[in-house]
Amino acid sequence: MRLIIMGPPGAGKGTQAKYIAEHFGIPAISTGDIFRANVSDGTPLGVEAKRYMDAGEYVPDEVTNRMVRNRIDEPDAAEGFLLDGYPRTLAQVEELDGMIKFTGHQLDAVLSLVVDKDEVVSRLLQRAQIEGRADDTEDVIRRRQEVYLDQTEPLIQVYKERSLLVEVDGLGEVEEVTKRIFDALDVVPES
Ligand code: ADP
């Protein structure tokens, strides 16, 4: 399975990604997590990414694309993967198309978690208190929402036109949402 999970910041992508990946026996690849690991290890990639992340801006495509390319070249991703947080721009969509085409496979589905914008802002503010993420302050959260609407939301239409989009209601208890996702994905044939 080659899957993407999409949704605005705070939609619960990361939480659901873990369950889906486990279910299909594929790695969940979160660009946000990889960036954060690099930031805490103080790698050159982390130093570069931090500037953007702390401001709620996207890391430049070139940097992000290279990182994802390296990650999906790892042996554990040979049979499939679930991307969480990538692609986020049209340029990243094209880059990913190239990467997958190169392996002779294709995308199976793009899962879109549909949530209420106000609800997710309050979720993010709650998470800020628990996890203390540097980009979970109110101003930065608002900026991330803006950037999402401007750059990433249009991708939903792109995948819809390719008939890859699977929309799932992302509101409710975590287990309920997981069940909806599994019900929706089990009808997607594996390539
Ligand atoms: P969110 O909870 O806002 O969806 P993530 O954990 O997925 O956040 O990502 C955190 C930050 O990492 C983003 O705000 C952005 O700066 C950077 N980032 C993650 N994925 C990408 C991407 N595909 N392209 C550019 N920047 C990214």
Short mmCIF file of C-alpha atoms and ligand atoms in Angstrom, two decimals:
data_model
loop_
_atom_site.label_atom_id
_atom_site.label_comp_id
_atom_site.label_asym_id
_atom_site.label_seq_id
_atom_site.Cartn_x
_atom_site.Cartn_y
_atom_site.Cartn_z
CA MET A 1 0.00 0.00 0.00
CA ARG A 2 1.17 3.50 -0.85
CA LEU A 3 -0.95 5.96 1.03
CA ILE A 4 -1.08 9.62 1.95
CA ILE A 5 -2.94 11.06 4.93
CA MET A 6 -3.98 14.70 4.64
CA GLY A 7 -5.81 17.20 6.78
CA PRO A 8 -5.30 20.60 8.38
CA PRO A 9 -2.88 21.04 11.30
CA GLY A 10 -4.49 19.42 14.33
CA ALA A 11 -6.72 17.06 12.34
CA GLY A 12 -5.15 14.08 14.09
CA LYS A 13 -3.09 12.82 11.15
CA GLY A 14 -0.18 11.63 13.26
CA THR A 15 -2.39 9.70 15.68
CA GLN A 16 -4.32 7.95 12.92
CA ALA A 17 -1.21 7.40 10.79
CA LYS A 18 0.26 5.10 13.43
CA TYR A 19 -2.82 2.86 13.49
CA ILE A 20 -3.11 2.70 9.71
CA ALA A 21 0.57 1.94 9.24
CA GLU A 22 0.41 -0.83 11.83
CA HIS A 23 -2.68 -2.30 10.18
CA PHE A 24 -1.02 -2.51 6.77
CA GLY A 25 2.48 -3.35 8.06
CA ILE A 26 4.04 -0.30 6.42
CA PRO A 27 6.07 2.57 7.90
CA ALA A 28 4.32 5.85 8.74
CA ILE A 29 6.59 8.55 7.40
CA SER A 30 5.93 11.92 9.03
CA THR A 31 7.94 14.80 7.61
CA GLY A 32 7.15 16.85 10.73
CA ASP A 33 8.58 14.07 12.95
CA ILE A 34 11.70 13.73 10.80
CA PHE A 35 12.26 17.49 10.92
CA ARG A 36 11.75 17.54 14.69
CA ALA A 37 14.21 14.66 15.17
CA ASN A 38 16.77 16.59 13.13
CA VAL A 39 16.13 19.73 15.15
CA SER A 40 16.70 17.93 18.44
CA ASP A 41 19.84 16.22 17.08
CA GLY A 42 21.12 19.60 15.86
CA THR A 43 21.86 18.31 12.34
CA PRO A 44 22.41 20.85 9.50
CA LEU A 45 18.97 19.87 8.15
CA GLY A 46 17.47 20.53 11.57
CA VAL A 47 19.15 23.92 11.87
CA GLU A 48 17.77 24.94 8.48
CA ALA A 49 14.27 23.54 9.08
CA LYS A 50 13.86 25.08 12.53
CA ARG A 51 13.79 28.63 11.19
CA TYR A 52 10.74 27.86 9.09
CA MET A 53 8.98 25.56 11.53
CA ASP A 54 9.14 28.02 14.41
CA ALA A 55 7.46 30.62 12.21
CA GLY A 56 4.76 28.23 10.96
CA GLU A 57 6.12 28.43 7.40
CA TYR A 58 6.89 25.49 5.14
CA VAL A 59 10.44 24.27 4.80
CA PRO A 60 11.56 24.87 1.18
CA ASP A 61 10.42 22.17 -1.25
CA GLU A 62 13.93 21.30 -2.33
CA VAL A 63 14.97 20.44 1.22
CA THR A 64 11.78 18.53 2.00
CA ASN A 65 11.77 16.61 -1.29
CA ARG A 66 15.33 15.43 -0.84
CA MET A 67 14.58 14.25 2.68
CA VAL A 68 11.49 12.28 1.60
CA ARG A 69 13.30 10.77 -1.35
CA ASN A 70 16.00 9.45 0.98
CA ARG A 71 13.45 8.13 3.43
CA ILE A 72 11.37 6.20 0.93
CA ASP A 73 14.54 4.68 -0.51
CA GLU A 74 15.03 2.90 2.82
CA PRO A 75 14.40 -0.87 2.67
CA ASP A 76 11.44 -0.79 5.07
CA ALA A 77 9.49 1.36 2.58
CA ALA A 78 10.03 -0.94 -0.40
CA GLU A 79 6.63 -2.61 -0.04
CA GLY A 80 4.73 0.54 0.78
CA PHE A 81 4.40 3.50 3.11
CA LEU A 82 2.00 5.99 4.57
CA LEU A 83 3.02 9.62 4.14
CA ASP A 84 1.91 12.03 6.86
CA GLY A 85 2.59 15.69 6.16
CA TYR A 86 3.82 15.21 2.61
CA PRO A 87 3.08 16.35 -0.05
CA ARG A 88 2.02 19.81 1.10
CA THR A 89 2.58 21.82 -2.08
CA LEU A 90 1.87 21.24 -5.76
CA ALA A 91 5.60 21.01 -6.41
CA GLN A 92 5.81 18.24 -3.82
CA VAL A 93 2.94 16.39 -5.50
CA GLU A 94 4.89 16.35 -8.76
CA GLU A 95 8.08 15.29 -7.04
CA LEU A 96 6.30 12.44 -5.28
CA ASP A 97 4.73 11.33 -8.57
CA GLY A 98 8.23 11.02 -9.97
CA MET A 99 9.55 9.11 -6.97
CA ILE A 100 6.72 6.57 -7.06
CA LYS A 101 6.80 6.19 -10.81
CA PHE A 102 10.51 5.45 -10.61
CA THR A 103 9.78 2.44 -8.40
CA GLY A 104 7.20 1.14 -10.88
CA HIS A 105 4.35 1.45 -8.40
CA GLN A 106 1.46 3.81 -7.91
CA LEU A 107 -0.40 5.62 -5.17
CA ASP A 108 -3.31 3.60 -3.82
CA ALA A 109 -5.26 6.25 -1.95
CA VAL A 110 -5.16 9.70 -0.39
CA LEU A 111 -7.00 9.83 2.87
CA SER A 112 -8.41 13.22 3.79
CA LEU A 113 -9.44 13.84 7.38
CA VAL A 114 -12.28 16.34 7.34
CA VAL A 115 -12.51 18.50 10.47
CA ASP A 116 -13.95 21.77 11.70
CA LYS A 117 -11.35 24.58 11.64
CA ASP A 118 -12.23 26.05 15.05
CA GLU A 119 -12.25 22.66 16.70
CA VAL A 120 -8.73 21.90 15.51
CA VAL A 121 -7.30 25.20 16.72
CA SER A 122 -8.48 24.38 20.22
CA ARG A 123 -7.00 20.86 19.91
CA LEU A 124 -3.66 22.38 18.94
CA LEU A 125 -3.71 24.78 21.86
CA GLN A 126 -4.35 21.84 24.18
CA ARG A 127 -1.50 19.87 22.64
CA ALA A 128 0.73 22.90 23.11
CA GLN A 129 0.28 22.61 26.86
CA ILE A 130 0.95 18.87 26.93
CA GLU A 131 3.83 18.52 24.48
CA GLY A 132 5.28 22.01 24.50
CA ARG A 133 5.98 22.04 20.76
CA ALA A 134 7.72 25.28 19.76
CA ASP A 135 5.28 25.82 16.88
CA ASP A 136 2.13 25.38 18.98
CA THR A 137 1.73 29.01 20.11
CA GLU A 138 -1.46 30.77 19.10
CA ASP A 139 0.12 33.07 16.49
CA VAL A 140 2.09 30.27 14.89
CA ILE A 141 -0.95 27.97 14.89
CA ARG A 142 -2.90 30.65 13.01
CA ARG A 143 -0.09 31.07 10.52
CA ARG A 144 0.08 27.29 9.97
CA GLN A 145 -3.66 27.24 9.27
CA GLU A 146 -3.27 30.07 6.74
CA VAL A 147 -0.39 28.39 4.98
CA TYR A 148 -2.36 25.14 4.92
CA LEU A 149 -5.41 26.79 3.32
CA ASP A 150 -3.29 28.59 0.78
CA GLN A 151 -0.79 25.90 -0.23
CA THR A 152 -2.08 22.50 0.82
CA GLU A 153 -5.88 22.47 0.70
CA PRO A 154 -5.81 22.77 -3.13
CA LEU A 155 -4.09 19.37 -3.28
CA ILE A 156 -7.31 17.72 -2.14
CA GLN A 157 -8.92 18.72 -5.43
CA VAL A 158 -5.92 17.43 -7.37
CA TYR A 159 -6.23 13.97 -5.84
CA LYS A 160 -10.01 14.04 -6.16
CA GLU A 161 -9.63 14.53 -9.89
CA ARG A 162 -7.34 11.51 -9.97
CA SER A 163 -10.05 9.51 -8.15
CA LEU A 164 -7.65 8.76 -5.31
CA LEU A 165 -9.39 10.76 -2.60
CA VAL A 166 -11.00 9.00 0.34
CA GLU A 167 -12.70 11.50 2.66
CA VAL A 168 -13.31 10.57 6.27
CA ASP A 169 -14.98 12.58 9.02
CA GLY A 170 -12.16 13.34 11.47
CA LEU A 171 -14.30 14.53 14.37
CA GLY A 172 -15.10 12.31 17.31
CA GLU A 173 -13.20 9.83 19.48
CA VAL A 174 -9.88 8.58 18.17
CA GLU A 175 -11.16 4.96 17.94
CA GLU A 176 -14.29 6.03 16.07
CA VAL A 177 -12.22 7.88 13.51
CA THR A 178 -9.86 4.91 13.16
CA LYS A 179 -12.82 2.63 12.50
CA ARG A 180 -14.17 4.99 9.82
CA ILE A 181 -10.75 5.04 8.18
CA PHE A 182 -10.44 1.25 8.14
CA ASP A 183 -13.96 0.88 6.75
CA ALA A 184 -13.15 3.39 4.03
CA LEU A 185 -9.73 1.98 3.17
CA ASP A 186 -10.63 -1.69 3.07
CA VAL A 187 -12.52 -1.07 -0.13
CA VAL A 188 -9.40 0.29 -1.81
CA PRO A 189 -7.75 -2.40 -3.92
CA GLU A 190 -4.02 -2.95 -3.46
CA SER A 191 -1.87 -2.37 -6.53
P1 ADP B 1 1.13 20.03 11.71
O1 ADP B 1 0.72 19.53 13.05
O2 ADP B 1 1.05 21.52 11.60
O3 ADP B 1 0.46 19.33 10.57
P2 ADP B 1 3.75 18.74 11.18
O4 ADP B 1 4.25 18.06 12.39
O5 ADP B 1 3.25 17.87 10.09
O6 ADP B 1 2.67 19.82 11.63
O7 ADP B 1 4.88 19.71 10.59
C1 ADP B 1 5.48 20.70 11.38
C2 ADP B 1 6.24 21.69 10.51
O8 ADP B 1 7.24 21.00 9.76
C3 ADP B 1 5.41 22.42 9.46
O9 ADP B 1 4.74 23.54 9.99
C4 ADP B 1 6.50 22.81 8.45
O10 ADP B 1 7.28 23.89 8.90
C5 ADP B 1 7.39 21.58 8.46
N1 ADP B 1 6.97 20.61 7.43
C6 ADP B 1 6.46 19.36 7.65
N2 ADP B 1 6.17 18.75 6.48
C7 ADP B 1 6.48 19.63 5.50
C8 ADP B 1 6.38 19.62 4.08
N3 ADP B 1 5.90 18.55 3.42
N4 ADP B 1 6.81 20.70 3.40
C9 ADP B 1 7.30 21.77 4.03
N5 ADP B 1 7.40 21.88 5.36
C10 ADP B 1 7.00 20.81 6.10
#
